[in-house]
Coordinates of C-alpha atoms in Angstrom, one line a residue:
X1 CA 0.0 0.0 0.0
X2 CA 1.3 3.3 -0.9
X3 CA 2.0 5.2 2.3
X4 CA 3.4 9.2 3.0
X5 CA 6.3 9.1 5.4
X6 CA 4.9 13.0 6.3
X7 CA 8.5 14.3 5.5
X8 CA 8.8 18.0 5.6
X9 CA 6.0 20.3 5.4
X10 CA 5.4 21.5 2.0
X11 CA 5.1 25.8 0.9
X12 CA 4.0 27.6 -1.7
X13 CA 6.8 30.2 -3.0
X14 CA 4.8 32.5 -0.4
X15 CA 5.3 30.7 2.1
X16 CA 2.1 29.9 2.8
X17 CA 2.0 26.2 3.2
X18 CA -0.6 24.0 1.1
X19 CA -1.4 27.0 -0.5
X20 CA -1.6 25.0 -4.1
X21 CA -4.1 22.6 -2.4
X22 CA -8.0 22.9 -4.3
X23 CA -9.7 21.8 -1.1
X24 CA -7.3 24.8 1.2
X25 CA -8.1 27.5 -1.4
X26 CA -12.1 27.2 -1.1
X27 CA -11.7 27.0 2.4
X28 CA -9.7 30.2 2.6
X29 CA -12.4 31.9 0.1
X30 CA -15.2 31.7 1.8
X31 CA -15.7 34.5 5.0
X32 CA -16.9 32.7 8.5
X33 CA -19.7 35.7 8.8
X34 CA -21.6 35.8 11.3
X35 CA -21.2 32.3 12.6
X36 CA -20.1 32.3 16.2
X37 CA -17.7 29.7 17.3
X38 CA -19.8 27.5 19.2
X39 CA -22.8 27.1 16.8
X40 CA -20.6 27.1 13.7
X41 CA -18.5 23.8 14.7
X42 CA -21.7 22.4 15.6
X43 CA -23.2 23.1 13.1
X44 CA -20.2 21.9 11.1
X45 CA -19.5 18.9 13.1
X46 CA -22.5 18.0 15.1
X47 CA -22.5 16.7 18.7
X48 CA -19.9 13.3 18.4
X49 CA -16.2 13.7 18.6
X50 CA -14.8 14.0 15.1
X51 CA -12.2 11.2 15.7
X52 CA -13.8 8.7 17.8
X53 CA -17.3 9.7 17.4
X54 CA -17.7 9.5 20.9
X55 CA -20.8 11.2 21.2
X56 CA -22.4 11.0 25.5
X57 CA -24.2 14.4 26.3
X58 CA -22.1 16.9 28.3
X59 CA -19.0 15.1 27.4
X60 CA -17.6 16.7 23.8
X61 CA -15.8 19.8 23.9
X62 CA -15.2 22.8 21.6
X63 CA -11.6 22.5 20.9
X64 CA -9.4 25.4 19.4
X65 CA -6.6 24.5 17.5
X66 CA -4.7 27.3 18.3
X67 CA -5.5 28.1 21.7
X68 CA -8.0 31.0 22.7
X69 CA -5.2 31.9 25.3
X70 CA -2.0 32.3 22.4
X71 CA -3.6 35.1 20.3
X72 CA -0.1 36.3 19.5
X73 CA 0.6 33.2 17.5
X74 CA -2.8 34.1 15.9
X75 CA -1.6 37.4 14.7
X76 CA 1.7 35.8 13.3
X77 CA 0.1 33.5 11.4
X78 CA -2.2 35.9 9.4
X79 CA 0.8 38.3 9.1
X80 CA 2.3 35.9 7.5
X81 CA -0.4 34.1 5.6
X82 CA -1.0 31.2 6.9
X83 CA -5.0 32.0 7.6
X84 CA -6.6 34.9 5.8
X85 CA -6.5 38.4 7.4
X86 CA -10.3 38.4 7.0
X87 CA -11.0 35.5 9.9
X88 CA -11.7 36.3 13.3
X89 CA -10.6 36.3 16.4
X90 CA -8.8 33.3 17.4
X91 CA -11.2 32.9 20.2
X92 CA -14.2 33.3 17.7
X93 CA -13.2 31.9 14.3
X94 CA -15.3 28.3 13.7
X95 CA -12.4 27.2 11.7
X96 CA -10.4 27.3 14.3
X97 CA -11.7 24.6 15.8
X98 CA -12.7 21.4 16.2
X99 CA -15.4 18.6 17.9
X100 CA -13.3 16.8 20.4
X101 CA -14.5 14.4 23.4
X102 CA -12.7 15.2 26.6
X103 CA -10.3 12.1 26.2
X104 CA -9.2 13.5 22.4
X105 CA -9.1 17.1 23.8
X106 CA -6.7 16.6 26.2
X107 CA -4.3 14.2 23.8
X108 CA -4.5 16.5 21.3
X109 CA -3.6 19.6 23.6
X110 CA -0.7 18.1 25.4
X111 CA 0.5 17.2 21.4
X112 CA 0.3 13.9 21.9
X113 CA -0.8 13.2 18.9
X114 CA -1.4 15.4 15.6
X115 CA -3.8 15.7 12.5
X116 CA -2.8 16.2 8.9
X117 CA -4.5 17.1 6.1
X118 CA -3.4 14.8 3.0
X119 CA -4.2 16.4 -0.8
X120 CA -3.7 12.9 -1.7
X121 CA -6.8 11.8 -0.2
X122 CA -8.7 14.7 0.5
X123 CA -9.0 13.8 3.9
X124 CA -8.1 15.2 7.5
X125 CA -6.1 11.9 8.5
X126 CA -5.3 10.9 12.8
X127 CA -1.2 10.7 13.5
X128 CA -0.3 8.8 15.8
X129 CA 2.9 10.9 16.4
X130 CA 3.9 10.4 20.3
X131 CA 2.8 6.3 19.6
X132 CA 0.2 5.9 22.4
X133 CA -0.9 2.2 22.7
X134 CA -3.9 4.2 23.2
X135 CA -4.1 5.8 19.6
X136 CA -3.1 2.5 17.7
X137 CA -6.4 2.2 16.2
X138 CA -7.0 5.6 14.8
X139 CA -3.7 6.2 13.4
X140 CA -4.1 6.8 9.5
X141 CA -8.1 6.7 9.9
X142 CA -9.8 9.9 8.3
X143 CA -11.5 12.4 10.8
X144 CA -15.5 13.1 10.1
X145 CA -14.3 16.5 8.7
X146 CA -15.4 17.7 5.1
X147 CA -12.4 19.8 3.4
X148 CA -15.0 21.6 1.0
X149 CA -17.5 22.6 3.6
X150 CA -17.7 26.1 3.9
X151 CA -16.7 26.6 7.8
X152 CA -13.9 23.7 7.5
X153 CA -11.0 24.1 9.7
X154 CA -8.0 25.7 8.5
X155 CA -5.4 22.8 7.2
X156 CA -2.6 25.6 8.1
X157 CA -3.4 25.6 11.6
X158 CA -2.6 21.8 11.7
X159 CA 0.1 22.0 10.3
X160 CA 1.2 24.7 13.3
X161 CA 0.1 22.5 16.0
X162 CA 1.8 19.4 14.0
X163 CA 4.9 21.3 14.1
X164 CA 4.6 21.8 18.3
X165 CA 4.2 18.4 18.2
X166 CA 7.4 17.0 16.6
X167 CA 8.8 19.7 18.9
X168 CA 7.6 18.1 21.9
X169 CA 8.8 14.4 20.5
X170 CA 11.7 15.6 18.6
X171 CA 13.4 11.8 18.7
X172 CA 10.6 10.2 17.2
X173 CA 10.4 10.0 13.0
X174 CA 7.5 10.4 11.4
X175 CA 5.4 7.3 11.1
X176 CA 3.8 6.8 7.4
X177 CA 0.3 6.8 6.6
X178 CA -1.8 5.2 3.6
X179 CA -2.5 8.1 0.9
X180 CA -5.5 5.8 -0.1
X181 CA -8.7 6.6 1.1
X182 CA -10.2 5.0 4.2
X183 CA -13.5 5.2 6.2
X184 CA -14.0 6.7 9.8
X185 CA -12.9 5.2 13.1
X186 CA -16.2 3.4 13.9
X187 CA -16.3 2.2 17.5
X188 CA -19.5 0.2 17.1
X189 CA -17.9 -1.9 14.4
X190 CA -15.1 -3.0 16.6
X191 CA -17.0 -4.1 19.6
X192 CA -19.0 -6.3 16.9
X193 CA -15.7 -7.7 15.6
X194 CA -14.1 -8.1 19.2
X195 CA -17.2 -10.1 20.5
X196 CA -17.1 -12.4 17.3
X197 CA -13.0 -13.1 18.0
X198 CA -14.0 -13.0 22.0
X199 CA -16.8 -16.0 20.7
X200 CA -14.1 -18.0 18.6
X201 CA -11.7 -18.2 20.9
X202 CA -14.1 -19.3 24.0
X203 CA -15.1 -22.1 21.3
X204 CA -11.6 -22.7 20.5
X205 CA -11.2 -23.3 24.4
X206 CA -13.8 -25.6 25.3
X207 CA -12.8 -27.8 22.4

């Protein structure tokens, strides 16, 4: 299976990384308006976490990417083009942010893991970057985010909290992913499966 080994983060002559990218130029075209944070990712995302669709009332956050606290990295990034000078604030711009249970919120802010957007796939793909037992099963999987909706998440801004994140494991390599398509982490599925290998082997053991 053809795999990406994530090597070094591409740029445009500007600087402006995936800036060649269909899927990043409509979503830098289109203004977030007057959709406030909160109702625009759920509109955007509805009420399950976009990785593991975890999805119990009370327990799925509003995740920024770049954090509501850091709005000096903010500014740096539209000065130098990484979002468009039009977005708002980083504590009010929908795409800069994300549907995350509490579990994925708190692996995802203490960069133990990162998201990347892949042109080759069109898809926001799960990296298991830190290699958590934990993560094993979503690394590679696509995230329930559409590129080409109008209120998607900026694929720049992963690509700033990707590059905290090999800070933070700087000994580690990059582990490849598949640049074919593949579905959504679905927990449901692998309980199904589990309990069907759970039943073989109890079989197995009584023969």
């Amino acid at each position: 299976m053809d795999e990406d080994p994530l090597p070094s983060i591409h740029y445009s002559q500007q600087r402006v990384p995936f800036a060649d990218y269909r899927a990043a130029s409509l979503a830098l075209s289109w203004p977030s308006g007057t959709h406030a944070f909160t109702t625009g990712i759920r509109d955007r995302d509805g009420d399950r976490c976009v990785i593991c669709n975890h999805g119990v009332p009370g327990t799925v956050d509003n995740s920024h990417i770049v954090p509501r606290s850091d709005p000096q990295s903010w500014k740096q990034l539209k000065d130098q083009g990484w979002i468009a000078a039009i977005t708002k604030s980083v504590v009010h711009e929908p795409r800069n942010g994300i549907r995350l249970c509490k579990n994925c919120h708190y692996g995802f802010d203490k960069y133990r893991f990162c998201i990347r957007f892949i042109p080759q796939r069109e898809q926001y793909v799960f990296v298991n970057w830190a290699r958590y037992p934990e993560y094993r099963l979503f690394h590679g999987l696509a995230l329930r985010l559409d590129p080409n909706h109008r209120l998607a998440p900026f694929m720049a801004l992963f690509l700033w909290h990707e590059d905290l994140v090999r800070a933070t494991h700087s000994s580690l390599k990059p582990l490849p992913v598949p640049l074919v398509k593949t579905g959504f982490f679905q927990p449901d599925n692998l309980v199904l499966q589990d309990a069907n290998t759970a039943g073989d082997s109890q079989e197995g053991g009584e023969e």
